[in-house]
Amino acid sequence: MLNWMRYGFDAAMLTIEAQQVIGLRLAKIGAGGPGAAMEATLMVNEKIAAAMEAGVTLATGGSSHKVLTGYRKHVGKNYRRLSR
């Protein structure tokens, strides 16, 4: 597959996957309880860690596609964890 097609596909998939995780997180947080508070804290911590990882990737000469695939890995892990 051509590089630009791969980038486009990965960006589209990240959009879809992120929306799934957002829905699962909203359901969990909306249910309340101690699990909701833990999920909210985890969400913020994960976002900070992912942004730092992306910054390091770019600062060390990594490509934007590498950042995109890194975000997809994080989102995929969250989806698997939240959908159990």
mmCIF file with all atom_site columns, C-alpha atoms in Angstrom:
data_model
loop_
_atom_site.group_PDB
_atom_site.id
_atom_site.type_symbol
_atom_site.label_atom_id
_atom_site.label_alt_id
_atom_site.label_comp_id
_atom_site.label_asym_id
_atom_site.label_entity_id
_atom_site.label_seq_id
_atom_site.pdbx_PDB_ins_code
_atom_site.Cartn_x
_atom_site.Cartn_y
_atom_site.Cartn_z
_atom_site.occupancy
_atom_site.B_iso_or_equiv
_atom_site.pdbx_formal_charge
_atom_site.auth_seq_id
_atom_site.auth_comp_id
_atom_site.auth_asym_id
_atom_site.auth_atom_id
_atom_site.pdbx_PDB_model_num
ATOM 1  C CA . MET A 1 1  ? 0.000   0.000  0.000  1.00 0.00 ? 1  MET A CA 1
ATOM 2  C CA . LEU A 1 2  ? 1.244   3.498  -0.763 1.00 0.00 ? 2  LEU A CA 1
ATOM 3  C CA . ASN A 1 3  ? 2.523   5.455  2.232  1.00 0.00 ? 3  ASN A CA 1
ATOM 4  C CA . TRP A 1 4  ? -0.082  8.207  1.956  1.00 0.00 ? 4  TRP A CA 1
ATOM 5  C CA . MET A 1 5  ? -2.825  5.587  1.784  1.00 0.00 ? 5  MET A CA 1
ATOM 6  C CA . ARG A 1 6  ? -1.439  3.874  4.886  1.00 0.00 ? 6  ARG A CA 1
ATOM 7  C CA . TYR A 1 7  ? -1.371  7.192  6.768  1.00 0.00 ? 7  TYR A CA 1
ATOM 8  C CA . GLY A 1 8  ? -4.940  7.925  5.745  1.00 0.00 ? 8  GLY A CA 1
ATOM 9  C CA . PHE A 1 9  ? -6.119  4.460  6.727  1.00 0.00 ? 9  PHE A CA 1
ATOM 10 C CA . ASP A 1 10 ? -4.388  4.620  10.110 1.00 0.00 ? 10 ASP A CA 1
ATOM 11 C CA . ALA A 1 11 ? -5.806  8.088  10.801 1.00 0.00 ? 11 ALA A CA 1
ATOM 12 C CA . ALA A 1 12 ? -9.320  6.933  9.905  1.00 0.00 ? 12 ALA A CA 1
ATOM 13 C CA . MET A 1 13 ? -8.985  3.837  12.079 1.00 0.00 ? 13 MET A CA 1
ATOM 14 C CA . LEU A 1 14 ? -7.699  5.903  15.009 1.00 0.00 ? 14 LEU A CA 1
ATOM 15 C CA . THR A 1 15 ? -10.765 8.112  14.684 1.00 0.00 ? 15 THR A CA 1
ATOM 16 C CA . ILE A 1 16 ? -13.111 5.121  14.812 1.00 0.00 ? 16 ILE A CA 1
ATOM 17 C CA . GLU A 1 17 ? -11.233 3.320  17.578 1.00 0.00 ? 17 GLU A CA 1
ATOM 18 C CA . ALA A 1 18 ? -10.989 6.447  19.729 1.00 0.00 ? 18 ALA A CA 1
ATOM 19 C CA . GLN A 1 19 ? -14.749 7.002  19.450 1.00 0.00 ? 19 GLN A CA 1
ATOM 20 C CA . GLN A 1 20 ? -15.340 3.445  20.662 1.00 0.00 ? 20 GLN A CA 1
ATOM 21 C CA . VAL A 1 21 ? -13.100 4.026  23.676 1.00 0.00 ? 21 VAL A CA 1
ATOM 22 C CA . ILE A 1 22 ? -14.805 7.348  24.412 1.00 0.00 ? 22 ILE A CA 1
ATOM 23 C CA . GLY A 1 23 ? -18.184 5.596  24.424 1.00 0.00 ? 23 GLY A CA 1
ATOM 24 C CA . LEU A 1 24 ? -16.970 2.840  26.724 1.00 0.00 ? 24 LEU A CA 1
ATOM 25 C CA . ARG A 1 25 ? -15.353 5.349  29.072 1.00 0.00 ? 25 ARG A CA 1
ATOM 26 C CA . LEU A 1 26 ? -18.467 7.520  29.202 1.00 0.00 ? 26 LEU A CA 1
ATOM 27 C CA . ALA A 1 27 ? -20.541 4.471  30.102 1.00 0.00 ? 27 ALA A CA 1
ATOM 28 C CA . LYS A 1 28 ? -18.122 3.486  32.858 1.00 0.00 ? 28 LYS A CA 1
ATOM 29 C CA . ILE A 1 29 ? -17.841 6.992  34.285 1.00 0.00 ? 29 ILE A CA 1
ATOM 30 C CA . GLY A 1 30 ? -21.588 7.516  33.975 1.00 0.00 ? 30 GLY A CA 1
ATOM 31 C CA . ALA A 1 31 ? -22.224 4.383  36.023 1.00 0.00 ? 31 ALA A CA 1
ATOM 32 C CA . GLY A 1 32 ? -20.447 6.039  38.944 1.00 0.00 ? 32 GLY A CA 1
ATOM 33 C CA . GLY A 1 33 ? -18.794 4.341  41.859 1.00 0.00 ? 33 GLY A CA 1
ATOM 34 C CA . PRO A 1 34 ? -15.124 3.831  42.652 1.00 0.00 ? 34 PRO A CA 1
ATOM 35 C CA . GLY A 1 35 ? -14.474 2.394  39.192 1.00 0.00 ? 35 GLY A CA 1
ATOM 36 C CA . ALA A 1 36 ? -15.580 5.666  37.618 1.00 0.00 ? 36 ALA A CA 1
ATOM 37 C CA . ALA A 1 37 ? -13.154 7.753  39.645 1.00 0.00 ? 37 ALA A CA 1
ATOM 38 C CA . MET A 1 38 ? -10.319 5.338  38.891 1.00 0.00 ? 38 MET A CA 1
ATOM 39 C CA . GLU A 1 39 ? -11.143 5.415  35.169 1.00 0.00 ? 39 GLU A CA 1
ATOM 40 C CA . ALA A 1 40 ? -11.163 9.216  35.079 1.00 0.00 ? 40 ALA A CA 1
ATOM 41 C CA . THR A 1 41 ? -7.770  9.362  36.797 1.00 0.00 ? 41 THR A CA 1
ATOM 42 C CA . LEU A 1 42 ? -6.351  6.671  34.534 1.00 0.00 ? 42 LEU A CA 1
ATOM 43 C CA . MET A 1 43 ? -7.655  8.489  31.452 1.00 0.00 ? 43 MET A CA 1
ATOM 44 C CA . VAL A 1 44 ? -5.875  11.728 32.382 1.00 0.00 ? 44 VAL A CA 1
ATOM 45 C CA . ASN A 1 45 ? -2.639  9.935  33.279 1.00 0.00 ? 45 ASN A CA 1
ATOM 46 C CA . GLU A 1 46 ? -2.693  7.976  30.005 1.00 0.00 ? 46 GLU A CA 1
ATOM 47 C CA . LYS A 1 47 ? -3.211  11.136 27.968 1.00 0.00 ? 47 LYS A CA 1
ATOM 48 C CA . ILE A 1 48 ? -0.228  12.832 29.620 1.00 0.00 ? 48 ILE A CA 1
ATOM 49 C CA . ALA A 1 49 ? 1.979   9.766  29.102 1.00 0.00 ? 49 ALA A CA 1
ATOM 50 C CA . ALA A 1 50 ? 0.903   9.390  25.456 1.00 0.00 ? 50 ALA A CA 1
ATOM 51 C CA . ALA A 1 51 ? 1.582   13.074 24.746 1.00 0.00 ? 51 ALA A CA 1
ATOM 52 C CA . MET A 1 52 ? 5.036   12.791 26.302 1.00 0.00 ? 52 MET A CA 1
ATOM 53 C CA . GLU A 1 53 ? 5.743   9.662  24.262 1.00 0.00 ? 53 GLU A CA 1
ATOM 54 C CA . ALA A 1 54 ? 4.657   11.446 21.079 1.00 0.00 ? 54 ALA A CA 1
ATOM 55 C CA . GLY A 1 55 ? 6.853   14.430 21.921 1.00 0.00 ? 55 GLY A CA 1
ATOM 56 C CA . VAL A 1 56 ? 9.889   12.235 22.479 1.00 0.00 ? 56 VAL A CA 1
ATOM 57 C CA . THR A 1 57 ? 9.219   10.376 19.234 1.00 0.00 ? 57 THR A CA 1
ATOM 58 C CA . LEU A 1 58 ? 9.078   13.605 17.252 1.00 0.00 ? 58 LEU A CA 1
ATOM 59 C CA . ALA A 1 59 ? 12.022  15.195 19.101 1.00 0.00 ? 59 ALA A CA 1
ATOM 60 C CA . THR A 1 60 ? 14.219  12.211 18.298 1.00 0.00 ? 60 THR A CA 1
ATOM 61 C CA . GLY A 1 61 ? 13.411  12.282 14.602 1.00 0.00 ? 61 GLY A CA 1
ATOM 62 C CA . GLY A 1 62 ? 10.461  9.906  14.522 1.00 0.00 ? 62 GLY A CA 1
ATOM 63 C CA . SER A 1 63 ? 7.767   10.362 11.928 1.00 0.00 ? 63 SER A CA 1
ATOM 64 C CA . SER A 1 64 ? 4.226   11.549 12.437 1.00 0.00 ? 64 SER A CA 1
ATOM 65 C CA . HIS A 1 65 ? 3.119   8.111  11.269 1.00 0.00 ? 65 HIS A CA 1
ATOM 66 C CA . LYS A 1 66 ? 5.086   6.539  14.110 1.00 0.00 ? 66 LYS A CA 1
ATOM 67 C CA . VAL A 1 67 ? 3.226   8.827  16.528 1.00 0.00 ? 67 VAL A CA 1
ATOM 68 C CA . LEU A 1 68 ? -0.079  7.841  14.928 1.00 0.00 ? 68 LEU A CA 1
ATOM 69 C CA . THR A 1 69 ? 0.648   4.124  15.232 1.00 0.00 ? 69 THR A CA 1
ATOM 70 C CA . GLY A 1 70 ? 1.727   4.645  18.850 1.00 0.00 ? 70 GLY A CA 1
ATOM 71 C CA . TYR A 1 71 ? -1.594  6.301  19.649 1.00 0.00 ? 71 TYR A CA 1
ATOM 72 C CA . ARG A 1 72 ? -3.433  3.444  17.926 1.00 0.00 ? 72 ARG A CA 1
ATOM 73 C CA . LYS A 1 73 ? -1.645  0.927  20.159 1.00 0.00 ? 73 LYS A CA 1
ATOM 74 C CA . HIS A 1 74 ? -2.673  2.838  23.286 1.00 0.00 ? 74 HIS A CA 1
ATOM 75 C CA . VAL A 1 75 ? -6.259  3.180  22.091 1.00 0.00 ? 75 VAL A CA 1
ATOM 76 C CA . GLY A 1 76 ? -6.397  -0.532 21.223 1.00 0.00 ? 76 GLY A CA 1
ATOM 77 C CA . LYS A 1 77 ? -5.216  -1.491 24.708 1.00 0.00 ? 77 LYS A CA 1
ATOM 78 C CA . ASN A 1 78 ? -7.852  0.758  26.242 1.00 0.00 ? 78 ASN A CA 1
ATOM 79 C CA . TYR A 1 79 ? -10.568 -0.746 24.066 1.00 0.00 ? 79 TYR A CA 1
ATOM 80 C CA . ARG A 1 80 ? -9.616  -4.285 25.077 1.00 0.00 ? 80 ARG A CA 1
ATOM 81 C CA . ARG A 1 81 ? -9.480  -3.337 28.763 1.00 0.00 ? 81 ARG A CA 1
ATOM 82 C CA . LEU A 1 82 ? -12.771 -1.427 28.766 1.00 0.00 ? 82 LEU A CA 1
ATOM 83 C CA . SER A 1 83 ? -14.724 -3.970 26.720 1.00 0.00 ? 83 SER A CA 1
ATOM 84 C CA . ARG A 1 84 ? -14.122 -6.863 29.118 1.00 0.00 ? 84 ARG A CA 1
#
